[in-house]
Amino acid sequence: MCVRVYTTTPKKPNSALRKVARVRLTNGIEVTAYIPGIGHNLQEHSVVLVRGGRVKDLPGVRYKIIRGALDAAGVQDRRKSRSKYGAPRPK
């Protein structure tokens, strides 16, 4: 379950506003997870599925949220690498 959804800045020399979420796992541990893809629908109390895999330029972020599972919707209008972002097949 998402406790807090916010943006953070990466380490030097990169510059961006990366979307991350503070997530409380079922075992009670709270971790920071990255939200991949362009745009998201997550907010506080959203239930998400988390996988391992760190984000190299964000210190302390060791997990990623799986798009297209539970409350995290897939990325809209995504045509390439769709399976990684839970995007439906285009018509």
mmCIF file of C-alpha atoms in Angstrom:
data_model
loop_
_atom_site.group_PDB
_atom_site.id
_atom_site.type_symbol
_atom_site.label_atom_id
_atom_site.label_comp_id
_atom_site.label_asym_id
_atom_site.label_seq_id
_atom_site.Cartn_x
_atom_site.Cartn_y
_atom_site.Cartn_z
ATOM 1 C CA MET A 1 0.000 0.000 0.000
ATOM 2 C CA CYS A 2 1.354 3.440 -0.952
ATOM 3 C CA VAL A 3 2.046 5.615 2.075
ATOM 4 C CA ARG A 4 3.340 8.627 0.109
ATOM 5 C CA VAL A 5 3.709 9.368 -3.618
ATOM 6 C CA TYR A 6 6.223 12.073 -4.522
ATOM 7 C CA THR A 7 9.034 13.145 -6.870
ATOM 8 C CA THR A 8 12.734 13.265 -6.130
ATOM 9 C CA THR A 9 15.879 14.372 -7.963
ATOM 10 C CA PRO A 10 18.635 11.983 -9.118
ATOM 11 C CA LYS A 11 22.334 12.043 -8.255
ATOM 12 C CA LYS A 12 24.811 14.106 -10.232
ATOM 13 C CA PRO A 13 25.309 14.450 -13.183
ATOM 14 C CA ASN A 14 21.659 13.622 -14.021
ATOM 15 C CA SER A 15 18.729 15.984 -13.688
ATOM 16 C CA ALA A 16 15.019 15.097 -13.594
ATOM 17 C CA LEU A 17 11.982 14.737 -11.340
ATOM 18 C CA ARG A 18 11.726 10.984 -10.771
ATOM 19 C CA LYS A 19 8.395 9.595 -9.564
ATOM 20 C CA VAL A 20 8.684 7.389 -6.468
ATOM 21 C CA ALA A 21 6.375 6.014 -3.797
ATOM 22 C CA ARG A 22 6.879 5.043 -0.186
ATOM 23 C CA VAL A 23 5.263 1.595 0.104
ATOM 24 C CA ARG A 24 4.332 -0.434 3.185
ATOM 25 C CA LEU A 25 4.738 -4.144 2.438
ATOM 26 C CA THR A 26 2.529 -6.903 3.870
ATOM 27 C CA ASN A 27 5.323 -7.895 6.257
ATOM 28 C CA GLY A 28 5.284 -4.372 7.741
ATOM 29 C CA ILE A 29 8.510 -3.099 6.171
ATOM 30 C CA GLU A 30 8.370 0.315 4.481
ATOM 31 C CA VAL A 31 10.404 0.690 1.261
ATOM 32 C CA THR A 32 10.842 3.284 -1.471
ATOM 33 C CA ALA A 33 9.776 2.063 -4.933
ATOM 34 C CA TYR A 34 10.253 3.665 -8.349
ATOM 35 C CA ILE A 35 7.242 4.230 -10.644
ATOM 36 C CA PRO A 36 8.452 3.515 -14.221
ATOM 37 C CA GLY A 37 6.937 4.928 -17.407
ATOM 38 C CA ILE A 38 5.346 8.239 -18.386
ATOM 39 C CA GLY A 39 2.443 9.309 -16.158
ATOM 40 C CA HIS A 40 0.794 7.259 -13.403
ATOM 41 C CA ASN A 41 -2.480 7.047 -11.475
ATOM 42 C CA LEU A 42 -1.068 6.207 -8.041
ATOM 43 C CA GLN A 43 -2.009 8.077 -4.903
ATOM 44 C CA GLU A 44 -2.002 7.491 -1.173
ATOM 45 C CA HIS A 45 -3.633 4.148 -0.181
ATOM 46 C CA SER A 46 -3.194 2.649 -3.674
ATOM 47 C CA VAL A 47 -2.429 -1.085 -3.466
ATOM 48 C CA VAL A 48 0.582 -1.965 -5.637
ATOM 49 C CA LEU A 49 2.740 -4.957 -6.560
ATOM 50 C CA VAL A 50 6.482 -4.421 -6.026
ATOM 51 C CA ARG A 51 9.460 -6.175 -7.626
ATOM 52 C CA GLY A 52 13.164 -5.954 -6.895
ATOM 53 C CA GLY A 53 15.582 -3.937 -9.012
ATOM 54 C CA ARG A 54 17.337 -0.752 -8.019
ATOM 55 C CA VAL A 55 17.366 2.596 -9.808
ATOM 56 C CA LYS A 56 21.028 3.524 -10.184
ATOM 57 C CA ASP A 57 20.683 7.308 -9.947
ATOM 58 C CA LEU A 58 18.231 7.375 -7.004
ATOM 59 C CA PRO A 59 19.925 6.588 -3.670
ATOM 60 C CA GLY A 60 17.907 4.247 -1.458
ATOM 61 C CA VAL A 61 15.463 3.136 -4.178
ATOM 62 C CA ARG A 62 15.823 -0.655 -4.471
ATOM 63 C CA TYR A 63 12.379 -1.651 -5.752
ATOM 64 C CA LYS A 64 10.110 -0.950 -8.731
ATOM 65 C CA ILE A 65 6.320 -0.901 -8.944
ATOM 66 C CA ILE A 66 4.837 -3.302 -11.507
ATOM 67 C CA ARG A 67 2.650 -1.375 -13.954
ATOM 68 C CA GLY A 68 -0.629 -2.979 -14.980
ATOM 69 C CA ALA A 69 -1.033 -4.967 -11.721
ATOM 70 C CA LEU A 70 -3.517 -4.156 -8.928
ATOM 71 C CA ASP A 71 -4.094 -0.369 -8.643
ATOM 72 C CA ALA A 72 -1.172 0.666 -10.900
ATOM 73 C CA ALA A 73 -2.533 1.183 -14.430
ATOM 74 C CA GLY A 74 -0.411 0.490 -17.495
ATOM 75 C CA VAL A 75 1.239 3.270 -19.498
ATOM 76 C CA GLN A 76 -1.050 4.902 -22.089
ATOM 77 C CA ASP A 77 -0.120 4.894 -25.822
ATOM 78 C CA ARG A 78 2.960 2.731 -25.296
ATOM 79 C CA ARG A 79 3.903 0.770 -28.446
ATOM 80 C CA LYS A 80 7.378 -0.595 -27.738
ATOM 81 C CA SER A 81 8.469 -2.672 -24.699
ATOM 82 C CA ARG A 82 4.786 -2.947 -23.755
ATOM 83 C CA SER A 83 5.135 -5.915 -21.405
ATOM 84 C CA LYS A 84 7.425 -3.950 -19.082
ATOM 85 C CA TYR A 85 4.819 -1.214 -18.677
ATOM 86 C CA GLY A 86 1.544 -3.178 -18.654
ATOM 87 C CA ALA A 87 0.376 -1.489 -21.861
ATOM 88 C CA PRO A 88 -2.405 -3.087 -23.934
ATOM 89 C CA ARG A 89 -1.797 -4.177 -27.535
ATOM 90 C CA PRO A 90 -2.611 -1.329 -29.948
ATOM 91 C CA LYS A 91 -5.459 -1.881 -32.404
#
